[in-house]
Amino acid sequence: MSGRHHLPSASSRPLLKAGVVAAAAVTGPLAITGTAMAAPSVSPESNATWDRLAMCESTQNWEADTGNGFKGGLQFTDSTWSEFGGERYASSPDEASREEQIRVAKKVQDEQGWNAWPTCSEKLGLQ
């Protein structure tokens, strides 16, 4: 067996769905390789996915504040921004950098799934 195929490290396992981990245990490392190759664009850690979502949410305007209660490229409410630790970066999402907004969005996505952005995540096939 080639040295290229291996199980993910312990630090990458939390990003995997339980079914993928179970499948890997039963079928071996190829299940993980096939899964990663099948849907790289919807991986929560892919910044390209966040850019696509921001394009849909705010035309990728990371400084967006149109007065509708949603701010930043990924259209956070102030309460969501605060709840998921965004205030460590900036008092408001529209004042945070793209990278900081993505860090907070990953926490939101981990807890709420893509449904946190219902219209755009459906439009982009993330759900």
PDB file of N, CA, C and O in Angstrom, residues 1 18 21 33 37 43 57 60 64 74-75 77 83 86 91 104 109 115 120 122 124:
ATOM      1  N   MET A   1       0.845  -1.174   0.000  1.00  0.00           N
ATOM      2  CA  MET A   1       0.000   0.000   0.000  1.00  0.00           C
ATOM      3  C   MET A   1       0.889   1.234   0.000  1.00  0.00           C
ATOM      4  O   MET A   1       1.860   1.334   0.711  1.00  0.00           O
ATOM      5  N   ALA A  18     -19.752  12.146  11.051  1.00  0.00           N
ATOM      6  CA  ALA A  18     -19.655  10.865  11.747  1.00  0.00           C
ATOM      7  C   ALA A  18     -19.731   9.698  10.768  1.00  0.00           C
ATOM      8  O   ALA A  18     -19.030   8.714  10.915  1.00  0.00           O
ATOM      9  N   VAL A  21     -16.355   9.033   9.105  1.00  0.00           N
ATOM     10  CA  VAL A  21     -15.420   8.369  10.016  1.00  0.00           C
ATOM     11  C   VAL A  21     -15.788   6.902  10.134  1.00  0.00           C
ATOM     12  O   VAL A  21     -14.934   6.033  10.076  1.00  0.00           O
ATOM     13  N   THR A  33     -10.584   9.581   1.024  1.00  0.00           N
ATOM     14  CA  THR A  33     -10.048  10.197  -0.174  1.00  0.00           C
ATOM     15  C   THR A  33     -11.161  10.485  -1.168  1.00  0.00           C
ATOM     16  O   THR A  33     -11.257  11.567  -1.704  1.00  0.00           O
ATOM     17  N   MET A  37     -12.468  14.302  -2.429  1.00  0.00           N
ATOM     18  CA  MET A  37     -12.401  14.673  -3.828  1.00  0.00           C
ATOM     19  C   MET A  37     -13.783  14.946  -4.396  1.00  0.00           C
ATOM     20  O   MET A  37     -13.924  15.715  -5.320  1.00  0.00           O
ATOM     21  N   SER A  43     -16.550  22.178   1.499  1.00  0.00           N
ATOM     22  CA  SER A  43     -15.828  21.952   2.734  1.00  0.00           C
ATOM     23  C   SER A  43     -15.869  23.206   3.596  1.00  0.00           C
ATOM     24  O   SER A  43     -15.589  24.300   3.119  1.00  0.00           O
ATOM     25  N   GLU A  57     -24.493  36.635  -0.517  1.00  0.00           N
ATOM     26  CA  GLU A  57     -25.062  37.383   0.608  1.00  0.00           C
ATOM     27  C   GLU A  57     -24.908  38.896   0.454  1.00  0.00           C
ATOM     28  O   GLU A  57     -25.815  39.642   0.798  1.00  0.00           O
ATOM     29  N   GLN A  60     -20.061  40.073  -2.073  1.00  0.00           N
ATOM     30  CA  GLN A  60     -18.711  39.935  -1.507  1.00  0.00           C
ATOM     31  C   GLN A  60     -18.177  41.269  -0.981  1.00  0.00           C
ATOM     32  O   GLN A  60     -16.992  41.549  -1.033  1.00  0.00           O
ATOM     33  N   ALA A  64     -20.042  45.479   4.253  1.00  0.00           N
ATOM     34  CA  ALA A  64     -21.461  45.805   4.047  1.00  0.00           C
ATOM     35  C   ALA A  64     -22.176  46.135   5.354  1.00  0.00           C
ATOM     36  O   ALA A  64     -22.048  45.424   6.345  1.00  0.00           O
ATOM     37  N   LEU A  74     -20.711  38.169   5.154  1.00  0.00           N
ATOM     38  CA  LEU A  74     -21.546  36.991   5.379  1.00  0.00           C
ATOM     39  C   LEU A  74     -22.831  37.328   6.123  1.00  0.00           C
ATOM     40  O   LEU A  74     -23.548  36.438   6.564  1.00  0.00           O
ATOM     41  N   GLN A  75     -23.107  38.625   6.248  1.00  0.00           N
ATOM     42  CA  GLN A  75     -24.374  39.125   6.762  1.00  0.00           C
ATOM     43  C   GLN A  75     -24.743  38.585   8.141  1.00  0.00           C
ATOM     44  O   GLN A  75     -25.767  37.947   8.350  1.00  0.00           O
ATOM     45  N   THR A  77     -25.857  39.052  12.087  1.00  0.00           N
ATOM     46  CA  THR A  77     -26.530  39.981  12.994  1.00  0.00           C
ATOM     47  C   THR A  77     -25.530  40.315  14.089  1.00  0.00           C
ATOM     48  O   THR A  77     -24.581  39.549  14.338  1.00  0.00           O
ATOM     49  N   GLU A  83     -22.220  36.406  19.937  1.00  0.00           N
ATOM     50  CA  GLU A  83     -22.357  35.054  20.493  1.00  0.00           C
ATOM     51  C   GLU A  83     -21.227  34.131  20.070  1.00  0.00           C
ATOM     52  O   GLU A  83     -20.791  33.266  20.837  1.00  0.00           O
ATOM     53  N   GLY A  86     -17.080  37.103  17.738  1.00  0.00           N
ATOM     54  CA  GLY A  86     -16.605  38.084  16.770  1.00  0.00           C
ATOM     55  C   GLY A  86     -16.062  39.357  17.383  1.00  0.00           C
ATOM     56  O   GLY A  86     -15.180  40.001  16.801  1.00  0.00           O
ATOM     57  N   SER A  91     -15.897  45.306  16.913  1.00  0.00           N
ATOM     58  CA  SER A  91     -17.189  45.464  17.584  1.00  0.00           C
ATOM     59  C   SER A  91     -18.366  45.122  16.677  1.00  0.00           C
ATOM     60  O   SER A  91     -19.445  44.793  17.151  1.00  0.00           O
ATOM     61  N   VAL A 104     -15.274  33.474  12.333  1.00  0.00           N
ATOM     62  CA  VAL A 104     -16.531  33.465  13.089  1.00  0.00           C
ATOM     63  C   VAL A 104     -17.575  32.627  12.346  1.00  0.00           C
ATOM     64  O   VAL A 104     -18.294  31.828  12.967  1.00  0.00           O
ATOM     65  N   GLN A 109     -21.212  27.932  11.474  1.00  0.00           N
ATOM     66  CA  GLN A 109     -21.523  26.778  10.633  1.00  0.00           C
ATOM     67  C   GLN A 109     -21.371  25.475  11.406  1.00  0.00           C
ATOM     68  O   GLN A 109     -22.177  24.561  11.252  1.00  0.00           O
ATOM     69  N   ASN A 115     -27.696  26.153   7.344  1.00  0.00           N
ATOM     70  CA  ASN A 115     -28.992  26.811   7.505  1.00  0.00           C
ATOM     71  C   ASN A 115     -28.872  28.198   8.121  1.00  0.00           C
ATOM     72  O   ASN A 115     -29.838  28.960   8.113  1.00  0.00           O
ATOM     73  N   CYS A 120     -28.941  31.617   0.495  1.00  0.00           N
ATOM     74  CA  CYS A 120     -27.731  31.474  -0.319  1.00  0.00           C
ATOM     75  C   CYS A 120     -27.123  30.081  -0.233  1.00  0.00           C
ATOM     76  O   CYS A 120     -26.596  29.574  -1.222  1.00  0.00           O
ATOM     77  N   GLU A 122     -28.716  27.316   0.096  1.00  0.00           N
ATOM     78  CA  GLU A 122     -29.529  26.463  -0.773  1.00  0.00           C
ATOM     79  C   GLU A 122     -29.206  26.756  -2.237  1.00  0.00           C
ATOM     80  O   GLU A 122     -29.027  25.844  -3.048  1.00  0.00           O
ATOM     81  N   LEU A 124     -26.511  27.791  -3.498  1.00  0.00           N
ATOM     82  CA  LEU A 124     -25.172  27.306  -3.827  1.00  0.00           C
ATOM     83  C   LEU A 124     -25.014  25.797  -3.655  1.00  0.00           C
ATOM     84  O   LEU A 124     -23.934  25.265  -3.883  1.00  0.00           O
TER      85      LEU A 124
END
